[in-house]
Amino acid sequence: DGGITQSPKYLFRKEGQNVTLSCEQNLNHDAMYWYRQDPGQGLRLIYYSQIVNDFQKGDIAEGYSVSREKKESFPLTVTSAQKNPTAFYLCASSIVGGIGNIQYFGAGTRLSVL
Amino acid sequence: GQQLNQSPQSMFIQEGEDVSMNCTSSSIFNTWLWYKQEPGEGPVLLIALYKAGELTSNGRLTAQFGITRKDSFLNISASIPSDVGIYFCAGDNTDKLIFGTGTRLQVFP
């Protein structure tokens, strides 16, 4: 099946710990994105990447880091510098240069702080 | 960061009723998208709009791209319980999407 796989579905972080969220896609999309969603709120862009080995900060990049070493993979690390990490994290991907920036989403990872 | 103004914030309706929600922006967009998100899941694309004035249907859903390119509307006809979820609009800002704040829909039998 083609799609976007996020893992794990649930993740718990201890104080001072870095955690990494996985996002893999087999849609052959060039662009990938990470969003944060808080209860009752919309999606806020953390980081995005339009090509391998390149990525840009979104609106709320502080306390997060990413890498894009492979086209299919775009892991997000929530660092200890992110003081309020509890949220629902969504990964998406899209074609670059297509008509409209239609993004397809994974099922999300819910991160909680212990 | 910019977010689009989406209204209403929430709706509680009876099964069979029609639903209307809209999204407005201070910026012009070339594409408008509508997504639905169910609890604990990622958003799923419902409708994509590419031209000002365009009216597009997908089953019981109808969406329109505003003439000014600064707004869009989504209508759901004859709602059913599985329509429950959060509906998001999104405008294409070239290399990223700008999302609305969402409309939470509850449908009662």
Tab-separated table of C-alpha atoms in Angstrom:
chain	number	residue	atom	x	y	z
A	1	ASP	CA	0.000	0.000	0.000
A	2	GLY	CA	1.246	3.496	-0.843
A	3	GLY	CA	1.163	6.011	1.925
A	4	ILE	CA	2.793	7.752	4.831
A	5	THR	CA	3.733	5.807	7.941
A	6	GLN	CA	4.341	7.516	11.260
A	7	SER	CA	5.712	5.685	14.268
A	8	PRO	CA	5.224	5.216	17.083
A	9	LYS	CA	1.516	6.017	17.495
A	10	TYR	CA	2.098	7.026	21.150
A	11	LEU	CA	5.333	8.265	22.701
A	12	PHE	CA	6.292	9.352	26.194
A	13	ARG	CA	9.151	11.665	26.999
A	14	LYS	CA	10.920	12.147	30.292
A	15	GLU	CA	12.192	15.534	31.396
A	16	GLY	CA	15.438	16.469	29.656
A	17	GLN	CA	15.158	13.687	27.108
A	18	ASN	CA	15.328	13.942	23.324
A	19	VAL	CA	12.866	11.789	21.390
A	20	THR	CA	12.638	11.069	17.675
A	21	LEU	CA	9.442	10.622	15.687
A	22	SER	CA	9.625	8.602	12.505
A	23	CYS	CA	7.969	9.465	9.181
A	24	GLU	CA	8.361	7.303	6.076
A	25	GLN	CA	6.608	7.660	2.723
A	26	ASN	CA	6.537	5.426	-0.363
A	27	LEU	CA	4.637	7.855	-2.573
A	28	ASN	CA	7.851	9.068	-4.263
A	29	HIS	CA	7.039	12.602	-3.100
A	30	ASP	CA	9.823	15.155	-3.030
A	31	ALA	CA	8.464	17.356	-0.241
A	32	MET	CA	7.806	16.385	3.362
A	33	TYR	CA	6.419	18.377	6.300
A	34	TRP	CA	6.031	18.215	10.066
A	35	TYR	CA	3.109	19.842	11.877
A	36	ARG	CA	2.155	20.208	15.507
A	37	GLN	CA	-1.495	20.131	16.567
A	38	ASP	CA	-2.674	21.182	20.017
A	39	PRO	CA	-6.177	20.399	21.327
A	40	GLY	CA	-8.815	22.494	19.607
A	41	GLN	CA	-6.282	24.153	17.350
A	42	GLY	CA	-5.206	23.994	13.747
A	43	LEU	CA	-1.969	22.718	12.291
A	44	ARG	CA	1.233	24.666	12.845
A	45	LEU	CA	4.238	24.026	10.605
A	46	ILE	CA	7.450	22.964	12.362
A	47	TYR	CA	9.835	22.118	9.508
A	48	TYR	CA	9.587	21.212	5.844
A	49	SER	CA	11.874	19.813	3.186
A	50	GLN	CA	11.507	20.011	-0.583
A	51	ILE	CA	14.586	18.011	-1.488
A	52	VAL	CA	17.013	15.578	0.099
A	53	ASN	CA	19.665	17.184	2.348
A	54	ASP	CA	17.754	20.476	2.545
A	55	PHE	CA	15.050	21.709	4.906
A	56	GLN	CA	13.513	24.972	6.101
A	57	LYS	CA	12.117	26.171	9.404
A	58	GLY	CA	8.402	26.610	9.712
A	59	ASP	CA	6.539	28.828	12.145
A	60	ILE	CA	7.439	26.974	15.353
A	61	ALA	CA	10.859	25.330	14.768
A	62	GLU	CA	12.407	26.202	18.145
A	63	GLY	CA	13.123	23.077	20.211
A	64	TYR	CA	12.879	20.743	17.216
A	65	SER	CA	15.348	19.358	14.689
A	66	VAL	CA	15.031	17.344	11.479
A	67	SER	CA	17.130	15.569	8.882
A	68	ARG	CA	16.442	14.528	5.302
A	69	GLU	CA	19.089	12.014	4.305
A	70	LYS	CA	16.736	9.936	2.166
A	71	LYS	CA	13.790	10.930	-0.019
A	72	GLU	CA	11.470	8.522	1.815
A	73	SER	CA	12.315	9.563	5.355
A	74	PHE	CA	11.979	12.772	7.392
A	75	PRO	CA	12.477	12.116	11.138
A	76	LEU	CA	11.654	14.794	13.694
A	77	THR	CA	13.571	15.094	16.969
A	78	VAL	CA	11.878	16.832	19.868
A	79	THR	CA	14.756	18.132	21.949
A	80	SER	CA	14.926	18.922	25.649
A	81	ALA	CA	14.822	22.599	24.659
A	82	GLN	CA	11.140	22.173	23.731
A	83	LYS	CA	9.533	22.944	27.078
A	84	ASN	CA	5.967	22.101	26.116
A	85	PRO	CA	6.197	19.089	23.800
A	86	THR	CA	2.855	17.466	24.596
A	87	ALA	CA	0.893	17.533	21.327
A	88	PHE	CA	-0.232	15.521	18.322
A	89	TYR	CA	2.442	15.493	15.603
A	90	LEU	CA	1.548	15.033	11.956
A	91	CYS	CA	3.801	14.299	9.000
A	92	ALA	CA	2.768	15.023	5.416
A	93	SER	CA	4.220	14.776	1.934
A	94	SER	CA	3.514	16.290	-1.468
A	95	ILE	CA	4.726	16.503	-5.049
A	96	VAL	CA	6.913	19.508	-5.850
A	97	GLY	CA	5.827	21.442	-8.938
A	98	GLY	CA	2.404	19.856	-9.259
A	99	ILE	CA	-0.836	21.819	-9.552
A	100	GLY	CA	-1.514	23.024	-6.044
A	101	ASN	CA	0.401	21.886	-2.996
A	102	ILE	CA	-1.782	18.891	-2.128
A	103	GLN	CA	-0.396	17.294	1.009
A	104	TYR	CA	-1.129	13.767	2.192
A	105	PHE	CA	-0.912	13.029	5.897
A	106	GLY	CA	0.164	10.174	8.123
A	107	ALA	CA	-1.917	8.975	11.070
A	108	GLY	CA	0.041	11.000	13.609
A	109	THR	CA	2.098	10.469	16.762
A	110	ARG	CA	0.790	11.581	20.138
A	111	LEU	CA	3.616	12.728	22.399
A	112	SER	CA	3.163	13.101	26.135
A	113	VAL	CA	5.537	14.125	28.901
A	114	LEU	CA	5.988	11.831	31.912
B	1	GLY	CA	2.531	32.232	11.639
B	2	GLN	CA	-0.512	32.999	9.551
B	3	GLN	CA	-3.702	30.995	10.040
B	4	LEU	CA	-6.878	31.366	8.071
B	5	ASN	CA	-10.125	32.463	9.723
B	6	GLN	CA	-12.559	29.585	9.643
B	7	SER	CA	-16.157	29.712	10.876
B	8	PRO	CA	-18.079	28.537	12.660
B	9	GLN	CA	-15.690	27.124	15.245
B	10	SER	CA	-18.081	24.294	16.035
B	11	MET	CA	-21.473	23.010	14.947
B	12	PHE	CA	-23.959	20.688	16.610
B	13	ILE	CA	-26.581	19.511	14.151
B	14	GLN	CA	-29.175	16.828	13.719
B	15	GLU	CA	-28.749	14.030	11.208
B	16	GLY	CA	-30.210	15.021	7.852
B	17	GLU	CA	-29.480	18.722	8.183
B	18	ASP	CA	-27.286	20.628	5.742
B	19	VAL	CA	-24.028	22.215	6.925
B	20	SER	CA	-22.142	25.277	5.711
B	21	MET	CA	-18.718	26.497	6.775
B	22	ASN	CA	-16.352	29.057	5.343
B	23	CYS	CA	-12.780	30.214	5.362
B	24	THR	CA	-11.402	33.710	4.771
B	25	SER	CA	-7.936	35.127	4.308
B	26	SER	CA	-6.257	38.498	3.923
B	27	SER	CA	-4.048	36.932	1.234
B	28	ILE	CA	-4.799	35.591	-2.220
B	29	PHE	CA	-4.332	31.872	-2.811
B	30	ASN	CA	-4.035	29.948	-6.072
B	31	THR	CA	-5.424	26.726	-4.599
B	32	TRP	CA	-7.880	26.014	-1.800
B	33	LEU	CA	-8.085	22.598	-0.140
B	34	TRP	CA	-10.576	21.115	2.295
B	35	TYR	CA	-9.570	18.314	4.698
B	36	LYS	CA	-11.454	16.248	7.278
B	37	GLN	CA	-9.795	14.933	10.435
B	38	GLU	CA	-11.295	12.219	12.625
B	39	PRO	CA	-10.214	11.795	16.254
B	40	GLY	CA	-6.675	10.473	16.608
B	41	GLU	CA	-6.059	10.399	12.857
B	42	GLY	CA	-4.403	12.567	10.234
B	43	PRO	CA	-6.392	14.891	7.945
B	44	VAL	CA	-7.780	13.389	4.757
B	45	LEU	CA	-8.243	15.451	1.601
B	46	LEU	CA	-11.886	16.001	0.620
B	47	ILE	CA	-11.845	18.548	-2.193
B	48	ALA	CA	-9.234	20.602	-4.082
B	49	LEU	CA	-10.122	23.877	-5.852
B	50	TYR	CA	-7.835	25.401	-8.468
B	51	LYS	CA	-9.660	28.347	-10.095
B	52	ALA	CA	-11.456	31.421	-8.782
B	53	GLY	CA	-15.202	30.855	-8.951
B	54	GLU	CA	-14.820	27.084	-9.254
B	55	LEU	CA	-17.583	24.970	-7.740
B	56	THR	CA	-16.673	21.317	-7.116
B	57	SER	CA	-18.656	18.429	-5.664
B	58	ASN	CA	-17.622	15.165	-4.060
B	59	GLY	CA	-20.729	13.178	-3.174
B	60	ARG	CA	-22.672	15.145	-0.577
B	61	LEU	CA	-19.877	17.716	-0.310
B	62	THR	CA	-19.720	20.886	-2.389
B	63	ALA	CA	-16.966	23.485	-2.165
B	64	GLN	CA	-16.410	26.814	-3.875
B	65	PHE	CA	-13.314	28.897	-4.572
B	66	GLY	CA	-14.265	32.537	-3.948
B	67	ILE	CA	-14.091	35.042	-6.797
B	68	THR	CA	-11.713	37.280	-4.836
B	69	ARG	CA	-9.414	34.239	-4.236
B	70	LYS	CA	-9.462	35.157	-0.543
B	71	ASP	CA	-12.200	32.807	0.599
B	72	SER	CA	-13.748	29.378	0.195
B	73	PHE	CA	-16.923	27.605	1.304
B	74	LEU	CA	-17.756	23.991	2.070
B	75	ASN	CA	-21.298	22.639	2.207
B	76	ILE	CA	-22.363	19.186	3.371
B	77	SER	CA	-25.860	18.108	2.436
B	78	ALA	CA	-28.046	15.651	4.364
B	79	SER	CA	-25.509	15.058	7.148
B	80	ILE	CA	-24.991	11.569	8.570
B	81	PRO	CA	-23.290	10.435	11.814
B	82	SER	CA	-20.020	9.565	10.037
B	83	ASP	CA	-19.618	13.217	9.021
B	84	VAL	CA	-18.424	13.876	12.584
B	85	GLY	CA	-14.923	15.328	12.720
B	86	ILE	CA	-12.932	18.500	12.288
B	87	TYR	CA	-12.951	20.182	8.887
B	88	PHE	CA	-9.947	22.272	7.880
B	89	CYS	CA	-9.506	24.608	4.956
B	90	ALA	CA	-6.020	25.256	3.591
B	91	GLY	CA	-4.624	27.773	1.131
B	92	ASP	CA	-1.630	27.053	-1.048
B	93	ASN	CA	1.177	29.526	-0.316
B	94	THR	CA	3.523	28.165	-3.029
B	95	ASP	CA	5.822	25.930	-0.960
B	96	LYS	CA	3.587	25.380	2.050
B	97	LEU	CA	-0.051	25.289	3.085
B	98	ILE	CA	-1.691	27.766	5.429
B	99	PHE	CA	-4.404	26.049	7.481
B	100	GLY	CA	-7.629	27.319	8.948
B	101	THR	CA	-8.406	26.944	12.622
B	102	GLY	CA	-10.940	24.175	11.928
B	103	THR	CA	-14.692	23.625	12.272
B	104	ARG	CA	-15.683	20.844	14.671
B	105	LEU	CA	-18.844	19.083	13.497
B	106	GLN	CA	-21.052	16.965	15.753
B	107	VAL	CA	-24.031	15.124	14.264
B	108	PHE	CA	-26.798	13.801	16.491
B	109	PRO	CA	-29.161	11.030	15.348
